PDB file of C-alpha atoms in Angstrom:
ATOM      1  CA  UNK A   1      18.649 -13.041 -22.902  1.00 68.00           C
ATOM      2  CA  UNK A   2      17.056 -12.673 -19.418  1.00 76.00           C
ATOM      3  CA  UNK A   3      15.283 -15.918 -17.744  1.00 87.00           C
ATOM      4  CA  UNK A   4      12.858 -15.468 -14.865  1.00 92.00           C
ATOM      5  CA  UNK A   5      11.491 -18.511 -13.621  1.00 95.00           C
ATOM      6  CA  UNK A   6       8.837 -19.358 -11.285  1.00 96.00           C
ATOM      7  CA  UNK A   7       7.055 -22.427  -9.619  1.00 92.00           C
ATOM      8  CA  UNK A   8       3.613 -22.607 -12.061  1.00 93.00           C
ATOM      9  CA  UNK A   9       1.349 -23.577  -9.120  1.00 96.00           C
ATOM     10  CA  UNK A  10       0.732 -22.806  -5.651  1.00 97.00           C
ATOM     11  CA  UNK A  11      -2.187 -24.084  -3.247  1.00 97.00           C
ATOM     12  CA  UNK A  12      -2.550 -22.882   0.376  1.00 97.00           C
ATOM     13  CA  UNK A  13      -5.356 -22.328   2.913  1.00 97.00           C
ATOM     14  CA  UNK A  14      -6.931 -19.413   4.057  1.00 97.00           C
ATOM     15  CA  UNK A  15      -5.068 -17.836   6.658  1.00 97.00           C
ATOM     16  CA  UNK A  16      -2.141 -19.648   5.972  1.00 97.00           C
ATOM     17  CA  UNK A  17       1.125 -17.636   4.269  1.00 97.00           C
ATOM     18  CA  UNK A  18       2.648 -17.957   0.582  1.00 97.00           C
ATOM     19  CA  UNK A  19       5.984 -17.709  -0.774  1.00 98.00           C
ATOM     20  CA  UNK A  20       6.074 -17.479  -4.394  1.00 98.00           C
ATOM     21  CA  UNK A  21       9.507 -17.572  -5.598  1.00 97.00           C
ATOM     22  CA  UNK A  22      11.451 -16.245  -8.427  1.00 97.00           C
ATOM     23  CA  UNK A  23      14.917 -16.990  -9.993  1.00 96.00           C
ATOM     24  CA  UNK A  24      16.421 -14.681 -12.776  1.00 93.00           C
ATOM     25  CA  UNK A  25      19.677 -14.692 -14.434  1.00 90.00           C
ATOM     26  CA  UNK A  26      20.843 -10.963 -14.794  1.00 82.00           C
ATOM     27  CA  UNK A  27      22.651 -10.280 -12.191  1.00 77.00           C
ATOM     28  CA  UNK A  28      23.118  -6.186 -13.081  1.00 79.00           C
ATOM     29  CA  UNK A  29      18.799  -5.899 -12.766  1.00 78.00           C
ATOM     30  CA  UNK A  30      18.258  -3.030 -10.505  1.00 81.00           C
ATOM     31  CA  UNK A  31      14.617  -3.348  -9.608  1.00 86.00           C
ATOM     32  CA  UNK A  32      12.619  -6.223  -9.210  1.00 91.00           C
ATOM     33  CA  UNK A  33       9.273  -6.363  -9.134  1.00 93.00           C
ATOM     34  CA  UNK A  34       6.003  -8.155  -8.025  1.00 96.00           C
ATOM     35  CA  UNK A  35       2.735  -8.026 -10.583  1.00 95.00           C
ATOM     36  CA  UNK A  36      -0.619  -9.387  -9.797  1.00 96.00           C
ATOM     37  CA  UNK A  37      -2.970 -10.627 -12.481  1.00 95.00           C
ATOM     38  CA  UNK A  38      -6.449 -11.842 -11.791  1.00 93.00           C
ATOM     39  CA  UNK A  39      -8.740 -13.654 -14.698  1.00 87.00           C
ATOM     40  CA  UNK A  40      -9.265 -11.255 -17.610  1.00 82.00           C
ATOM     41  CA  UNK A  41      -7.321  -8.345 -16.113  1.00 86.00           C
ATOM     42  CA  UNK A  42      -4.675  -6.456 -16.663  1.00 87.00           C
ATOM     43  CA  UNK A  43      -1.154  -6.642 -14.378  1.00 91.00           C
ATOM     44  CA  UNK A  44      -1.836  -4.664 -11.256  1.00 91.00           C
ATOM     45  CA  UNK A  45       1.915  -3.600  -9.523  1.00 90.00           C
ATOM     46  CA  UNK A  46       1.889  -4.818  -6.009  1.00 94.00           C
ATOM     47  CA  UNK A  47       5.465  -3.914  -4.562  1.00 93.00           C
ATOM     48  CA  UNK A  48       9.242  -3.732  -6.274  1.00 90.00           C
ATOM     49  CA  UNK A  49      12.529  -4.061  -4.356  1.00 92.00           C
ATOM     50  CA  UNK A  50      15.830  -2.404  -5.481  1.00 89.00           C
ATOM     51  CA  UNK A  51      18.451  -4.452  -5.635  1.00 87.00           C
ATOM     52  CA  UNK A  52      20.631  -3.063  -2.705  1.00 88.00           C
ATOM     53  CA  UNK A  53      18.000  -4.029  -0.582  1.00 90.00           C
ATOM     54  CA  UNK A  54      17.977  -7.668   0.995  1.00 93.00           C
ATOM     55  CA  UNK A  55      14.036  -7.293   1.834  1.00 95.00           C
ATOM     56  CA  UNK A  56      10.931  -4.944   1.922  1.00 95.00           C
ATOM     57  CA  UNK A  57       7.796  -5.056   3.794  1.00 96.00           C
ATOM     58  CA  UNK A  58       4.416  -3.501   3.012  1.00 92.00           C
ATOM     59  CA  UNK A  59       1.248  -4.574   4.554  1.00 95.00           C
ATOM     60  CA  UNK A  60       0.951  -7.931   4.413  1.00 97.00           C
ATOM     61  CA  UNK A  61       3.442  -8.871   1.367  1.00 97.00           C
ATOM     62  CA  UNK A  62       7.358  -8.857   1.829  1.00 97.00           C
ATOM     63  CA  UNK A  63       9.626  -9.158  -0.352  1.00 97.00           C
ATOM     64  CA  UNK A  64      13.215 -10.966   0.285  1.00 97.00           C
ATOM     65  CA  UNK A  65      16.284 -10.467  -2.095  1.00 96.00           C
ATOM     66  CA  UNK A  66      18.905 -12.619  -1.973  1.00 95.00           C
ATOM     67  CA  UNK A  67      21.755 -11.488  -4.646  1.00 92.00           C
ATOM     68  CA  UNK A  68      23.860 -13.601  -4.355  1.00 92.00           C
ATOM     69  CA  UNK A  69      21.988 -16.260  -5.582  1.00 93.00           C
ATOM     70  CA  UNK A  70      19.749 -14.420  -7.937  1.00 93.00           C
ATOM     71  CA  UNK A  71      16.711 -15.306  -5.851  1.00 95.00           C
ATOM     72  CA  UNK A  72      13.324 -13.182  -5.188  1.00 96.00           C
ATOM     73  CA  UNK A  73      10.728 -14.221  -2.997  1.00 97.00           C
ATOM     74  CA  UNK A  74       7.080 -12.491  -2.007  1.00 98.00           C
ATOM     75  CA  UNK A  75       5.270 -13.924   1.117  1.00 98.00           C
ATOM     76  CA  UNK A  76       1.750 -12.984   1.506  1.00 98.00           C
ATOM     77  CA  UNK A  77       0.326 -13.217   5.460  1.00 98.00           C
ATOM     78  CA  UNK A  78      -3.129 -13.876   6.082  1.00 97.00           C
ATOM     79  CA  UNK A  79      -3.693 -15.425   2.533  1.00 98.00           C
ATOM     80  CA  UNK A  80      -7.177 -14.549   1.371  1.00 97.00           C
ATOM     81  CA  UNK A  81      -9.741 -15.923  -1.445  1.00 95.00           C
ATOM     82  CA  UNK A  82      -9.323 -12.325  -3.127  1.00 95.00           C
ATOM     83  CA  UNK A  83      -5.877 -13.433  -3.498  1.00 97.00           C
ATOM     84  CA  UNK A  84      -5.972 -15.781  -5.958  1.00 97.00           C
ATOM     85  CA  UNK A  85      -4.569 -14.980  -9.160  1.00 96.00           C
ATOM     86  CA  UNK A  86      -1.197 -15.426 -11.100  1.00 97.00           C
ATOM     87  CA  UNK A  87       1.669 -13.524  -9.586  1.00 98.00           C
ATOM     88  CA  UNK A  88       4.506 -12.556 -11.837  1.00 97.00           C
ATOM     89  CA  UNK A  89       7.817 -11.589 -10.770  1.00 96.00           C
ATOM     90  CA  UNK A  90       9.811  -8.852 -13.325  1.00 93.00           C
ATOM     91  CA  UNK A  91      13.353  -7.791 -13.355  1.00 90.00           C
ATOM     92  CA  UNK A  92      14.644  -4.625 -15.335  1.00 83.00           C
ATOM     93  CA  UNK A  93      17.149  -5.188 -18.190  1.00 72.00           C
ATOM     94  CA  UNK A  94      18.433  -4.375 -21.322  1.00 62.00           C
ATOM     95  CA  UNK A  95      20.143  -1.453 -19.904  1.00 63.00           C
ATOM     96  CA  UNK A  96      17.117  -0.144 -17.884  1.00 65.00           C
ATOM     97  CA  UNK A  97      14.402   0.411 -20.380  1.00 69.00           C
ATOM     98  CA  UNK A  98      12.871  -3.348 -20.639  1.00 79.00           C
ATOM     99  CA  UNK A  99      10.672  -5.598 -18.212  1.00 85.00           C
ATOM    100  CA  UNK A 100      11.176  -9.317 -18.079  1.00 89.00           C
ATOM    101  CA  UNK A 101       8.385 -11.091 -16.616  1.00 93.00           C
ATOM    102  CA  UNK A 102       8.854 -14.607 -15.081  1.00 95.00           C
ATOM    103  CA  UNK A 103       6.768 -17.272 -16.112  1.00 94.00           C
ATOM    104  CA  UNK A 104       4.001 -16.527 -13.431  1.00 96.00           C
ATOM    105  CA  UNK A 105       2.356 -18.304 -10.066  1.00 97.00           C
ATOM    106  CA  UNK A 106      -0.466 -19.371 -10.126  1.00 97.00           C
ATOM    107  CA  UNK A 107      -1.617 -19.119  -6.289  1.00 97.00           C
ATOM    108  CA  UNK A 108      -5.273 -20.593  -5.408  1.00 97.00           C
ATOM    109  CA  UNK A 109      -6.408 -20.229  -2.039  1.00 97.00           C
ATOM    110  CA  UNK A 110      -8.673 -23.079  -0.705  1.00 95.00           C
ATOM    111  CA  UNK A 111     -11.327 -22.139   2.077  1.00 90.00           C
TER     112      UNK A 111
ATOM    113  CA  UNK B   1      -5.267  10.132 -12.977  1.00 68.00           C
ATOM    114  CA  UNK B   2      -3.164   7.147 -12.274  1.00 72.00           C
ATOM    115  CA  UNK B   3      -4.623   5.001 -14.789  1.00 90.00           C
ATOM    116  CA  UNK B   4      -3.720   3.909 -18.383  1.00 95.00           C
ATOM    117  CA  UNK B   5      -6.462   3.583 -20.663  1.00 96.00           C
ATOM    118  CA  UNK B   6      -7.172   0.948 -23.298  1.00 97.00           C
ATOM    119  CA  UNK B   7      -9.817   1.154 -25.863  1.00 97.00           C
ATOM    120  CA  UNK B   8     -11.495  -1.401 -26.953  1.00 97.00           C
ATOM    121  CA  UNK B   9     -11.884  -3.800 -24.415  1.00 95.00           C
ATOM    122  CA  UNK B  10     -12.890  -6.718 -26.670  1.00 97.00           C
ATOM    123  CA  UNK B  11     -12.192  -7.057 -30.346  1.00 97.00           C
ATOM    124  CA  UNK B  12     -12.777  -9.366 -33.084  1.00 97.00           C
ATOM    125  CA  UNK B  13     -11.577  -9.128 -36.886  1.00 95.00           C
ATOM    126  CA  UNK B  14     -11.106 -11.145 -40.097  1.00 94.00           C
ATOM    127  CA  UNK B  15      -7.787 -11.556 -41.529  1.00 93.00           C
ATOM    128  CA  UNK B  16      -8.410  -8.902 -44.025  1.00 92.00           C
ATOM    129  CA  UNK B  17      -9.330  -5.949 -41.778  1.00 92.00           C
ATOM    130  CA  UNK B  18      -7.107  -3.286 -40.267  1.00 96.00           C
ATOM    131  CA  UNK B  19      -7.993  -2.008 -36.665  1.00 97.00           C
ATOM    132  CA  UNK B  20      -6.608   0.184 -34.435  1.00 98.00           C
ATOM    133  CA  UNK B  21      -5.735  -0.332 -30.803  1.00 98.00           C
ATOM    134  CA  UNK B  22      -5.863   2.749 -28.330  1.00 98.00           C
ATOM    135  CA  UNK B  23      -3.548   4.057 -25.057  1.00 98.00           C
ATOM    136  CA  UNK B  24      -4.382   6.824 -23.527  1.00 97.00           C
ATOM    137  CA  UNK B  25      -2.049   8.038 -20.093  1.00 96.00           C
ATOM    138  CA  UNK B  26      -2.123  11.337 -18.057  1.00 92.00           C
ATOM    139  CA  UNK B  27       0.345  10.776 -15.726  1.00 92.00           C
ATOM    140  CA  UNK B  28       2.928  12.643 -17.824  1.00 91.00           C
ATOM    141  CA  UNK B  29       5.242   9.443 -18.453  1.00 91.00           C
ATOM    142  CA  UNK B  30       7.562   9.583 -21.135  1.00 90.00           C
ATOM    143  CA  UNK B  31       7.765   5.772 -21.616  1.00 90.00           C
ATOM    144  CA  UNK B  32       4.885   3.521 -23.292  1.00 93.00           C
ATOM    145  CA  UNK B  33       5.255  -0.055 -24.108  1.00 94.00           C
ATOM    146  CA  UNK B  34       3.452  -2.131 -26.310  1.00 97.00           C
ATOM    147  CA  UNK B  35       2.966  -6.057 -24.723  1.00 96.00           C
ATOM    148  CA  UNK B  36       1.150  -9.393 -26.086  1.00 97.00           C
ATOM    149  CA  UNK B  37       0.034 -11.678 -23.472  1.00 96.00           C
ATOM    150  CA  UNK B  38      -1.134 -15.354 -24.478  1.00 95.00           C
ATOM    151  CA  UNK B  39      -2.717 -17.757 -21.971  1.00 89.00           C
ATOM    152  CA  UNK B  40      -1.487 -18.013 -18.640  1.00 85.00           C
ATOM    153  CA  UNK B  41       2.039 -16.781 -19.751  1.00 92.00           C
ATOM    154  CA  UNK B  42       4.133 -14.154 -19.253  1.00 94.00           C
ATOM    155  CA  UNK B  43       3.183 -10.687 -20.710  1.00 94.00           C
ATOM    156  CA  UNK B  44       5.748 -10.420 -24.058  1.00 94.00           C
ATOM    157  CA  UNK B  45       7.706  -6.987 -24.900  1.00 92.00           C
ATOM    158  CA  UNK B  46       6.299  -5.879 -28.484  1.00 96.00           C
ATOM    159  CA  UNK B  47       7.440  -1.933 -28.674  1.00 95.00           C
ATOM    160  CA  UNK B  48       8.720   0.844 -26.257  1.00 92.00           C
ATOM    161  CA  UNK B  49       8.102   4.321 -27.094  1.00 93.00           C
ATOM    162  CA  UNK B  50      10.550   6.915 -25.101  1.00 90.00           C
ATOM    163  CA  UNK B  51       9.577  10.796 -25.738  1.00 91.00           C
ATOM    164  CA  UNK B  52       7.235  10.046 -28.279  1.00 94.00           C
ATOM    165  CA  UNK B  53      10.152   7.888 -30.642  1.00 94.00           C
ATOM    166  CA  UNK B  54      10.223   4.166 -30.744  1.00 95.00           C
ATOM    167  CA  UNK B  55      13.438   2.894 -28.972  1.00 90.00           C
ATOM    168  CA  UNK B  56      13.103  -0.603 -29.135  1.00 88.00           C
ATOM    169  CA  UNK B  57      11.145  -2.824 -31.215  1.00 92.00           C
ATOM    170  CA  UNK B  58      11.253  -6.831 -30.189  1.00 91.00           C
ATOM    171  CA  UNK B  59      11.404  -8.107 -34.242  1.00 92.00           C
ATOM    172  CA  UNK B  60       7.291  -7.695 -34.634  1.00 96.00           C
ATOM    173  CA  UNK B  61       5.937  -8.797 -37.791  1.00 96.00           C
ATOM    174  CA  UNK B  62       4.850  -5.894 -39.964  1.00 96.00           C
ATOM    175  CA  UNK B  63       1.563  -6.373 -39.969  1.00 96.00           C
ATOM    176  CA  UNK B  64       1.349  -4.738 -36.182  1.00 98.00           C
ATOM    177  CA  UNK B  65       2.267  -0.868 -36.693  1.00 97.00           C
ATOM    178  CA  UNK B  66       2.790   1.255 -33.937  1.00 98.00           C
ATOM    179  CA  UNK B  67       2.472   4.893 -33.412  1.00 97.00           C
ATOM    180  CA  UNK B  68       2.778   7.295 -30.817  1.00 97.00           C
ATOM    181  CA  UNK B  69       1.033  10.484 -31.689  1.00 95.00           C
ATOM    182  CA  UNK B  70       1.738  12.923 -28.423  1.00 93.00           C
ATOM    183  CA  UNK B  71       2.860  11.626 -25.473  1.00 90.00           C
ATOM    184  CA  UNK B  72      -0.127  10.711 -24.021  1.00 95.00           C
ATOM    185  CA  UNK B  73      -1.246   8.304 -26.884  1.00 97.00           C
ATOM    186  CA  UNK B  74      -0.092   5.316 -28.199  1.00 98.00           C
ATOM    187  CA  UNK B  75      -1.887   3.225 -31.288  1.00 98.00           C
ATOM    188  CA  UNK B  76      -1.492  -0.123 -32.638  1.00 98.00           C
ATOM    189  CA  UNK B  77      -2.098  -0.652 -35.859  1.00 98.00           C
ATOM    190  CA  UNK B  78      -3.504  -4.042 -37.186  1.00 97.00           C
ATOM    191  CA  UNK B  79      -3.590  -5.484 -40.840  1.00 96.00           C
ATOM    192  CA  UNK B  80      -3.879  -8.765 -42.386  1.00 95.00           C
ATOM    193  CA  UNK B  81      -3.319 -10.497 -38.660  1.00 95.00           C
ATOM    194  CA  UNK B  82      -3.426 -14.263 -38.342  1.00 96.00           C
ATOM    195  CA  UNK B  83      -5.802 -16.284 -36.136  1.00 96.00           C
ATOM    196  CA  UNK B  84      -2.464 -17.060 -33.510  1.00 96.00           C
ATOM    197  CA  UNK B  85      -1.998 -13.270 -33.373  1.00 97.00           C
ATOM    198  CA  UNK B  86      -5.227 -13.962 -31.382  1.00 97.00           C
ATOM    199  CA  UNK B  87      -3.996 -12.819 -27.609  1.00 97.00           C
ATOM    200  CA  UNK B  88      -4.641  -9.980 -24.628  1.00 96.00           C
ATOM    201  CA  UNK B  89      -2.715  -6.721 -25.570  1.00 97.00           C
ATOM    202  CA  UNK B  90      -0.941  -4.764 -22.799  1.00 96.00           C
ATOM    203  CA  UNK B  91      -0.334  -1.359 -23.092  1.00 96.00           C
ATOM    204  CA  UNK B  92       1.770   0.576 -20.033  1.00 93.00           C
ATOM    205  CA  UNK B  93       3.660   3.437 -19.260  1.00 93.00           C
ATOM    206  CA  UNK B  94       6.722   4.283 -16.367  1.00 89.00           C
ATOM    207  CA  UNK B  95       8.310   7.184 -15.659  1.00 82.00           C
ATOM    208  CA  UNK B  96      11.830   7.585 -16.962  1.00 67.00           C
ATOM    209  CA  UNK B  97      14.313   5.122 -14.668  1.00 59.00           C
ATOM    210  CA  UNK B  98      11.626   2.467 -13.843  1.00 59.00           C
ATOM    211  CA  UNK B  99      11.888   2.749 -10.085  1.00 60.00           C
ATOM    212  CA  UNK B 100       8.054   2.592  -9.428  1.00 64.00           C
ATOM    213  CA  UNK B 101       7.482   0.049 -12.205  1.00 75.00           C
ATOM    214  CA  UNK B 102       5.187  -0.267 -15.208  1.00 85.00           C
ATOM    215  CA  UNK B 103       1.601   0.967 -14.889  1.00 89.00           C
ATOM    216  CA  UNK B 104      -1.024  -1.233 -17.117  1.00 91.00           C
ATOM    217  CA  UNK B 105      -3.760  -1.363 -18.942  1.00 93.00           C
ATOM    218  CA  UNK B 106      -6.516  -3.753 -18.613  1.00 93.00           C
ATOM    219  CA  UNK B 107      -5.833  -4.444 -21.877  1.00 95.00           C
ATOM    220  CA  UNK B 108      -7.837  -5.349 -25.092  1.00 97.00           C
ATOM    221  CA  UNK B 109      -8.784  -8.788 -26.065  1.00 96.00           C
ATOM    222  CA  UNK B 110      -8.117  -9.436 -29.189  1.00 97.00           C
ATOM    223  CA  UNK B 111      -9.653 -12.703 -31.417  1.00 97.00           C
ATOM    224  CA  UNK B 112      -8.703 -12.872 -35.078  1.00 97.00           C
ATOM    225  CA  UNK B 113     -11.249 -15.417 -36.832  1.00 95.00           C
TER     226      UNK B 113
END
C-alpha cells in the first residue's frame, strides 16, 4: 500500500517560516493535499496541488512538488500562535477514490 | 452550506449497547467516507459510500455497520464495541474526482468503557 511520511515535530518562532515536509510512495497520486488539525477538531483542508504542478501559492502557505522524488512540501510565512496544530499531508490512491494521510506534523509556534 | 455535520459530538457506551453515529451533507456530494482517528495519528479509511452504495470497505470488524440512507446521510452503526474501538470518528464527503479534497466533520468522540 501507500506510505506518506512526515517529520512528527516541528518548533519555530513567531514570525519565522515552516516547511513541513512530506514523502509518499505512489508515484500515479494525482492530487496532493495539505489538512490542518487543531486539538479536538476535525481536519480543516488548507490547499491541494495537482500533480502536474511543481508549486502553488495561496496567501501565506505554498506548496512545492517535486515528482521526481516523490516529495511535498508546505511553507507557512509569518508563522503565527493560531498556527499550531498537526498538519497532515494526503495523496489520492487506489485508483482515485481513497485518501492516504501521512503520519502528521506537529508544528508549535513559540512566542 | 459547506459544512458536514456530525451528531453526537461526544459519546460514551458499554460494550453491550448499540449506538448510532450521524452525517449529514448538503453540498450535493456523491462520495461519503467513514474514518477512525486515534491519538495524534493519521485519520484511518473505514468505508466509502459512492451514490448512496458502499464501494470500498477497509476489512472493518462487523460490529461497526454502515449505512447510507439518501445521499445526504450517512450512519454508523455500533454493537458490542471494545474499549480500543475507543477513538475520534471522521465522517467527510468530496465531489466525484477529488480535485478540491475531502470536506470533514468535526467528528464524534467516541469512549467505549
Amino acid at each position: 500500500g501507500e506510505d506518506v511520511e512526515q517529520s512528527l515535530f516541528l518548533s519555530v518562532r513567531e514570525g519565522d517560516s515552516s516547511v513541513i515536509n512530506c514523502t509518499y510512495t505512489d508515484s500515479s497520486s494525482t492530487y496532493l493535499y495539505w489538512y490542518k488539525q487543531e486539538p479536538g477538531a476535525g481536519l480543516q483542508l488548507l490547499t491541494y496541488i495537482f500533480s502536474n504542478m511543481d508549486m502553488k501559492q495561496d496567501q501565506r502557505l505554498t506548496v512545492l512538488l517535486n515528482k521526481k522524488d516523490k516529495h511535498l512540501s508546505l511553507r507557512i510565512a509569518d508563522t503565527q500562535t493560531g498556527d499550531s496544530a498537526i498538519y497532515f499531508c494526503a495523496v489520492v490512491t487506489g485508483g482515485g477514490n481513497k485518501l492516504t494521510f501521512g503520519t502528521g506534523t506537529q508544528l508549535k509556534v513559540e512566542l | 452550506d459547506t459544512e458536514v455535520t456530525q451528531t453526537p459530538k461526544h459519546l460514551v457506551m458499554g460494550m453491550t449497547n448499540k449506538k448510532s453515529l450521524k452525517c449529514e451533507q448538503h453540498m450535493g456530494h456523491r462520495a461519503m467516507y467513514w474514518y477512525k482517528q486515534k491519538a495524534k495519528k493519521p485519520p484511518e479509511l473505514m468505508f466509502v459510500y459512492s451514490y448512496e452504495k458502499l464501494s470500498i470497505n477497509e476489512s472493518v470488524p462487523s460490529r461497526f455497520s454502515p449505512e447510507c440512507p439518501n445521499s445526504s446521510l450517512l450512519n454508523l452503526h455500533l454493537h458490542a464495541l471494545q474499549p480500543e474501538d475507543s477513538a475520534l470518528y471522521l465522517c467527510a464527503s468530496s465531489q466525484e474526482g477529488l480535485s478540491y479534497g475531502y470536506t470533514f466533520g468535526s467528528g464524534t468522540r467516541l469512549t467505549v468503557v
